[in-house]
Coordinates of N, CA and C in Angstrom, one line a residue:
A1481 N -26.7 6.4 0.6 CA -26.4 7.0 -0.6 C -25.9 8.4 -0.4
Q1482 N -26.3 9.1 0.7 CA -25.8 10.4 0.9 C -24.4 10.5 1.3
L1483 N -23.9 9.4 1.9 CA -22.5 9.3 2.3 C -21.5 9.1 1.1
L1484 N -22.0 8.6 0.0 CA -21.2 8.3 -1.2 C -20.3 9.4 -1.6
P1485 N -20.9 10.6 -1.8 CA -20.1 11.8 -2.2 C -18.9 12.1 -1.2
L1486 N -19.2 11.9 0.0 CA -18.2 12.2 1.1 C -17.1 11.1 0.9
I1487 N -17.5 9.9 0.8 CA -16.5 8.8 0.7 C -15.7 9.0 -0.6
E1488 N -16.3 9.3 -1.7 CA -15.6 9.5 -3.0 C -14.6 10.6 -2.8
S1489 N -15.0 11.7 -2.1 CA -14.1 12.8 -2.0 C -12.8 12.5 -1.2
H1490 N -12.9 11.4 -0.3 CA -11.8 11.1 0.5 C -10.9 9.9 -0.1
K1491 N -11.4 9.3 -1.1 CA -10.7 8.1 -1.7 C -9.3 8.5 -2.1
A1492 N -9.1 9.6 -2.8 CA -7.8 10.1 -3.3 C -6.8 10.4 -2.1
R1493 N -7.4 10.5 -0.9 CA -6.6 10.9 0.2 C -6.3 9.7 1.2
A1494 N -6.9 8.5 0.8 CA -6.8 7.4 1.7 C -5.4 6.7 1.6
D1495 N -5.1 5.9 2.5 CA -3.9 5.1 2.6 C -3.7 4.2 1.4
D1496 N -2.5 4.0 0.9 CA -2.3 3.1 -0.2 C -2.9 1.8 -0.1
Q1497 N -2.7 1.1 1.1 CA -3.2 -0.2 1.3 C -4.7 -0.2 1.3
V1498 N -5.4 0.8 1.8 CA -6.9 0.9 1.7 C -7.3 1.0 0.2
L1499 N -6.6 1.8 -0.6 CA -6.9 1.9 -2.0 C -6.7 0.6 -2.7
I1500 N -5.7 -0.1 -2.4 CA -5.4 -1.4 -3.0 C -6.6 -2.4 -2.6
E1501 N -6.9 -2.4 -1.4 CA -8.0 -3.3 -0.9 C -9.3 -2.9 -1.6
Y1502 N -9.5 -1.6 -1.7 CA -10.8 -1.2 -2.4 C -10.8 -1.6 -3.9
A1503 N -9.6 -1.6 -4.5 CA -9.5 -2.0 -5.9 C -9.8 -3.5 -6.0
R1504 N -9.4 -4.3 -5.0 CA -9.7 -5.7 -4.9 C -11.2 -6.0 -4.8
V1505 N -11.9 -5.1 -4.0 CA -13.3 -5.3 -3.9 C -14.0 -4.9 -5.3
M1506 N -13.5 -3.9 -5.9 CA -14.0 -3.6 -7.3 C -13.8 -4.7 -8.2
I1507 N -12.6 -5.4 -8.2 CA -12.4 -6.5 -9.1 C -13.4 -7.6 -8.8
D1508 N -13.7 -7.9 -7.5 CA -14.7 -8.9 -7.2 C -16.1 -8.5 -7.7
Q1509 N -16.4 -7.2 -7.6 CA -17.7 -6.7 -8.1 C -17.8 -6.9 -9.6
Y1510 N -16.7 -6.5 -10.3 CA -16.7 -6.7 -11.8 C -16.8 -8.2 -12.2
Q1511 N -16.1 -9.0 -11.5 CA -16.2 -10.5 -11.8 C -17.6 -11.0 -11.5
T1512 N -18.2 -10.6 -10.4 CA -19.5 -11.1 -10.1 C -20.6 -10.6 -11.1
L1513 N -20.5 -9.3 -11.3 CA -21.5 -8.7 -12.3 C -21.3 -9.2 -13.7
G1514 N -20.0 -9.4 -14.0 CA -19.7 -9.9 -15.4 C -20.4 -11.2 -15.7
R1515 N -20.4 -12.0 -14.6 CA -21.1 -13.4 -14.8 C -22.6 -13.3 -14.8
S1516 N -23.1 -12.4 -13.9 CA -24.6 -12.3 -13.7 C -25.3 -11.3 -14.6
N1517 N -24.7 -10.2 -14.9 CA -25.4 -9.1 -15.6 C -24.3 -8.2 -16.3
P1518 N -23.8 -8.7 -17.4 CA -22.7 -7.9 -18.1 C -23.1 -6.4 -18.4
T1519 N -24.4 -6.2 -18.7 CA -24.8 -4.8 -19.0 C -24.7 -3.9 -17.8
L1520 N -25.2 -4.4 -16.6 CA -25.0 -3.6 -15.4 C -23.6 -3.5 -15.1
C1521 N -22.8 -4.5 -15.3 CA -21.3 -4.4 -15.0 C -20.7 -3.3 -15.9
Y1522 N -21.0 -3.3 -17.2 CA -20.5 -2.3 -18.1 C -20.9 -0.9 -17.6
Q1523 N -22.2 -0.7 -17.2 CA -22.6 0.6 -16.7 C -21.9 1.0 -15.5
Y1524 N -21.6 0.1 -14.6 CA -20.9 0.3 -13.3 C -19.4 0.7 -13.7
A1525 N -18.8 -0.1 -14.6 CA -17.4 0.2 -15.0 C -17.3 1.5 -15.7
A1526 N -18.3 1.9 -16.5 CA -18.2 3.1 -17.3 C -18.7 4.4 -16.6
F1527 N -19.6 4.2 -15.7 CA -20.2 5.3 -15.0 C -20.1 5.4 -13.5
G1528 N -19.5 4.3 -12.9 CA -19.1 4.3 -11.5 C -20.3 4.4 -10.5
S1529 N -20.1 5.1 -9.5 CA -21.0 5.1 -8.4 C -22.4 5.7 -8.7
K1530 N -22.6 6.2 -9.9 CA -23.9 6.7 -10.4 C -24.8 5.6 -10.6
V1531 N -24.3 4.3 -10.7 CA -25.1 3.1 -11.0 C -25.4 2.4 -9.7
S1532 N -26.6 2.0 -9.5 CA -27.0 1.3 -8.3 C -26.7 -0.2 -8.5
L1533 N -26.0 -0.8 -7.5 CA -25.7 -2.2 -7.5 C -26.5 -2.9 -6.5
S1534 N -27.5 -2.3 -5.9 CA -28.3 -2.9 -4.8 C -28.8 -4.3 -5.3
N1535 N -28.6 -5.3 -4.5 CA -29.1 -6.7 -4.7 C -28.3 -7.4 -5.9
A1536 N -27.4 -6.7 -6.5 CA -26.7 -7.4 -7.6 C -25.3 -7.9 -7.2
I1537 N -24.9 -7.5 -6.0 CA -23.6 -7.9 -5.4 C -23.9 -8.8 -4.2
P1538 N -23.2 -9.9 -4.0 CA -23.3 -10.7 -2.8 C -23.0 -9.8 -1.5
A1539 N -23.8 -10.2 -0.4 CA -23.6 -9.4 0.8 C -22.2 -9.4 1.3
A1540 N -21.4 -10.4 1.2 CA -20.1 -10.5 1.7 C -19.2 -9.4 1.0
I1541 N -19.4 -9.2 -0.3 CA -18.6 -8.2 -1.0 C -19.1 -6.8 -0.6
T1542 N -20.4 -6.6 -0.4 CA -20.9 -5.3 0.0 C -20.4 -5.0 1.4
Q1543 N -20.3 -6.0 2.3 CA -19.8 -5.8 3.7 C -18.3 -5.4 3.6
R1544 N -17.5 -6.0 2.8 CA -16.1 -5.6 2.6 C -16.0 -4.2 2.2
E1545 N -16.9 -3.8 1.2 CA -16.8 -2.4 0.7 C -17.2 -1.4 1.8
I1546 N -18.2 -1.7 2.6 CA -18.6 -0.8 3.7 C -17.5 -0.7 4.7
A1547 N -16.9 -1.8 5.1 CA -15.7 -1.7 6.0 C -14.6 -0.8 5.4
L1548 N -14.4 -1.0 4.1 CA -13.3 -0.2 3.5 C -13.7 1.3 3.4
Q1549 N -15.0 1.6 3.2 CA -15.4 3.0 3.2 C -15.1 3.7 4.5
E1550 N -15.3 3.0 5.6 CA -14.9 3.5 6.9 C -13.4 3.8 7.0
R1551 N -12.6 2.8 6.5 CA -11.2 3.0 6.5 C -10.7 4.1 5.5
V1552 N -11.5 4.3 4.5 CA -11.2 5.5 3.6 C -11.2 6.8 4.4
I1553 N -12.3 6.9 5.2 CA -12.4 8.1 6.0 C -11.4 8.2 7.1
L1554 N -11.1 7.1 7.7 CA -10.2 7.1 8.9 C -8.7 7.3 8.4
T1555 N -8.4 6.9 7.2 CA -7.0 7.1 6.7 C -6.8 8.3 5.8
S1556 N -7.9 9.0 5.6 CA -7.8 10.2 4.7 C -6.9 11.2 5.4
A1557 N -6.0 11.7 4.6 CA -5.0 12.7 5.0 C -4.4 13.4 3.8
E1558 N -3.9 14.5 4.1 CA -3.2 15.3 3.1 C -2.0 14.4 2.6
R1559 N -1.9 14.2 1.3 CA -0.9 13.4 0.7 C 0.0 14.2 -0.2
P1560 N 1.3 13.9 -0.2 CA 2.2 14.7 -1.1 C 1.7 14.5 -2.5
P1561 N 1.7 15.6 -3.3 CA 1.3 15.4 -4.7 C 2.3 14.5 -5.5
I1562 N 1.7 13.7 -6.4 CA 2.5 12.8 -7.2 C 2.6 13.5 -8.5
P1563 N 3.9 13.7 -9.0 CA 4.0 14.4 -10.3 C 3.3 13.7 -11.4
E1564 N 2.6 14.4 -12.3 CA 1.9 13.9 -13.4 C 2.7 13.0 -14.2
S1565 N 4.0 13.3 -14.4 CA 4.9 12.5 -15.2 C 5.0 11.1 -14.6
V1566 N 5.0 11.0 -13.3 CA 5.1 9.7 -12.6 C 3.9 8.9 -12.8
T1567 N 2.7 9.5 -12.6 CA 1.5 8.7 -12.8 C 1.3 8.4 -14.3
N1568 N 1.6 9.3 -15.2 CA 1.5 8.9 -16.6 C 2.4 7.8 -17.0
A1569 N 3.7 7.7 -16.4 CA 4.6 6.6 -16.7 C 4.0 5.3 -16.2
L1570 N 3.5 5.3 -15.0 CA 2.9 4.1 -14.4 C 1.7 3.7 -15.2
L1571 N 0.8 4.6 -15.5 CA -0.4 4.3 -16.3 C 0.0 3.7 -17.7
T1572 N 1.1 4.3 -18.3 CA 1.6 3.7 -19.6 C 2.0 2.3 -19.4
R1573 N 2.7 2.0 -18.3 CA 3.1 0.6 -18.1 C 1.9 -0.3 -18.0
V1574 N 0.8 0.1 -17.3 CA -0.4 -0.7 -17.2 C -1.1 -0.8 -18.5
Q1575 N -1.2 0.2 -19.3 CA -1.8 0.2 -20.6 C -1.0 -0.7 -21.6
Q1576 N 0.3 -0.7 -21.5 CA 1.1 -1.6 -22.4 C 0.8 -3.0 -22.0
A1577 N 0.8 -3.3 -20.7 CA 0.5 -4.7 -20.3 C -0.9 -5.1 -20.7
M1578 N -1.9 -4.2 -20.7 CA -3.2 -4.5 -21.1 C -3.3 -4.8 -22.6
I1579 N -2.5 -4.0 -23.4 CA -2.5 -4.2 -24.8 C -1.8 -5.5 -25.2
R1580 N -0.8 -5.9 -24.5 CA -0.1 -7.2 -24.7 C -1.1 -8.3 -24.4
R1581 N -1.8 -8.1 -23.3 CA -2.8 -9.2 -22.9 C -4.0 -9.3 -23.7
F1582 N -4.6 -8.2 -24.1 CA -5.9 -8.2 -24.8 C -5.8 -7.8 -26.3
G1583 N -4.8 -7.1 -26.7 CA -4.7 -6.7 -28.0 C -5.2 -5.2 -28.2
A1584 N -4.6 -4.5 -29.1 CA -5.0 -3.1 -29.3 C -6.4 -3.0 -29.8
A1585 N -6.9 -3.9 -30.6 CA -8.3 -3.8 -31.1 C -9.3 -3.9 -30.0
R1586 N -9.1 -4.8 -29.1 CA -10.1 -5.0 -28.0 C -10.0 -3.8 -27.0
M1587 N -8.8 -3.3 -26.8 CA -8.6 -2.1 -25.9 C -9.2 -0.8 -26.5
A1588 N -9.4 -0.8 -27.8 CA -9.9 0.4 -28.5 C -11.4 0.7 -28.1
M1589 N -12.1 -0.4 -27.5 CA -13.5 -0.1 -27.2 C -13.6 0.9 -26.0
F1590 N -12.5 1.1 -25.3 CA -12.5 2.1 -24.2 C -12.5 3.5 -24.7
Q1591 N -12.2 3.7 -26.0 CA -12.3 5.0 -26.6 C -13.6 5.4 -27.2
L1592 N -14.5 4.4 -27.3 CA -15.8 4.5 -27.9 C -16.7 5.3 -27.0
E1593 N -17.6 6.1 -27.6 CA -18.6 6.8 -26.8 C -19.7 5.9 -26.3
Q1594 N -20.0 4.9 -27.1 CA -21.0 3.9 -26.8 C -20.5 2.5 -27.1
V1595 N -20.6 1.6 -26.2 CA -20.1 0.2 -26.4 C -21.4 -0.6 -26.6
E1596 N -21.3 -1.4 -27.7 CA -22.4 -2.3 -28.0 C -22.7 -3.3 -26.9
P1597 N -23.9 -3.7 -26.7 CA -24.3 -4.7 -25.7 C -23.5 -6.0 -25.8
S1598 N -23.2 -6.4 -27.0 CA -22.4 -7.6 -27.3 C -21.0 -7.5 -26.7
Q1599 N -20.5 -6.3 -26.4 CA -19.2 -6.1 -25.9 C -19.2 -5.8 -24.4
H1600 N -20.3 -5.8 -23.8 CA -20.4 -5.4 -22.4 C -19.6 -6.4 -21.5
A1601 N -19.7 -7.7 -21.7 CA -19.0 -8.6 -20.9 C -17.5 -8.5 -21.0
D1602 N -17.0 -8.2 -22.3 CA -15.6 -8.0 -22.5 C -15.1 -6.7 -21.8
Y1603 N -15.9 -5.7 -22.0 CA -15.6 -4.4 -21.3 C -15.4 -4.6 -19.8
C1604 N -16.3 -5.3 -19.2 CA -16.3 -5.6 -17.8 C -15.1 -6.4 -17.4
A1605 N -14.8 -7.5 -18.1 CA -13.7 -8.3 -17.8 C -12.4 -7.6 -18.0
I1606 N -12.2 -6.8 -19.0 CA -11.0 -6.0 -19.2 C -10.8 -4.9 -18.1
T1607 N -11.9 -4.3 -17.7 CA -11.8 -3.4 -16.6 C -11.3 -4.0 -15.3
G1608 N -11.9 -5.2 -15.0 CA -11.4 -6.0 -13.9 C -9.9 -6.3 -14.0
A1609 N -9.5 -6.7 -15.2 CA -8.1 -7.0 -15.4 C -7.2 -5.8 -15.3
F1610 N -7.7 -4.6 -15.6 CA -7.0 -3.4 -15.5 C -6.6 -3.2 -14.0
Y1611 N -7.6 -3.3 -13.2 CA -7.4 -3.2 -11.7 C -6.5 -4.3 -11.2
Q1612 N -6.6 -5.5 -11.7 CA -5.8 -6.6 -11.3 C -4.3 -6.2 -11.6
E1613 N -4.1 -5.7 -12.8 CA -2.8 -5.3 -13.2 C -2.2 -4.2 -12.2
I1614 N -3.0 -3.3 -11.8 CA -2.6 -2.3 -10.9 C -2.2 -2.9 -9.5
V1615 N -3.1 -3.7 -9.0 CA -2.9 -4.2 -7.6 C -1.7 -5.2 -7.6
G1616 N -1.3 -5.7 -8.8 CA -0.1 -6.5 -8.9 C 1.2 -5.8 -8.9
M1617 N 1.1 -4.4 -8.9 CA 2.3 -3.6 -8.9 C 2.8 -3.5 -7.4
R1618 N 4.0 -2.8 -7.3 CA 4.4 -2.5 -5.9 C 3.4 -1.6 -5.3
P1619 N 3.1 -1.7 -4.0 CA 2.1 -1.0 -3.3 C 2.2 0.5 -3.5
V1620 N 3.4 1.1 -3.5 CA 3.5 2.5 -3.7 C 3.1 2.9 -5.1
E1621 N 3.4 2.1 -6.1 CA 3.0 2.4 -7.5 C 1.5 2.2 -7.6
A1622 N 1.0 1.1 -7.1 CA -0.5 0.9 -7.2 C -1.2 2.1 -6.5
G1623 N -0.7 2.5 -5.3 CA -1.4 3.6 -4.6 C -1.4 4.9 -5.4
A1624 N -0.2 5.1 -6.1 CA -0.1 6.4 -6.9 C -1.1 6.4 -8.0
I1625 N -1.3 5.2 -8.7 CA -2.2 5.2 -9.8 C -3.7 5.3 -9.3
L1626 N -4.0 4.5 -8.3 CA -5.3 4.5 -7.7 C -5.7 5.9 -7.2
R1627 N -4.7 6.6 -6.6 CA -5.0 7.9 -6.0 C -5.3 8.9 -7.2
A1628 N -4.5 8.7 -8.3 CA -4.7 9.6 -9.5 C -6.1 9.3 -10.1
I1629 N -6.5 8.0 -10.1 CA -7.8 7.7 -10.7 C -8.9 8.3 -9.8
H1630 N -8.8 8.2 -8.5 CA -9.9 8.7 -7.6 C -9.9 10.2 -7.5
A1631 N -8.8 10.8 -7.9 CA -8.7 12.3 -7.9 C -9.4 12.9 -9.0
R1632 N -9.7 12.1 -10.1 CA -10.4 12.7 -11.3 C -11.8 13.0 -11.0

């Protein structure tokens, strides 16, 4: 657990392919948790690494994440800044695709301060789909968005 802050601080500096593979692990985590424990999945999606997933994720997914954490550190380097206008345009594309897929009403739950337990499974599934949409983009675009997300 003491390494998590170090790893988190390097994610925005990791190689694009590592970021994409990390997003794929997150997708697998959301799908697994969404089936077994939608509330824990919602908490993980909404609050990130502050939520403990111990014993909630299959060992194979956890091992993939650990291997990627090492690659995050190994590929961490100074990256040229991506103009905010570029990341905003890419995020807008993803958001528009998500609205087309899920509808504006369902997407509005991401603006709520508190999501009702009855919506936790939906929140989790849509979060996974958000990352799927990103990893489906060209690697340089996916890397730019993921880098921006991890830089926050």
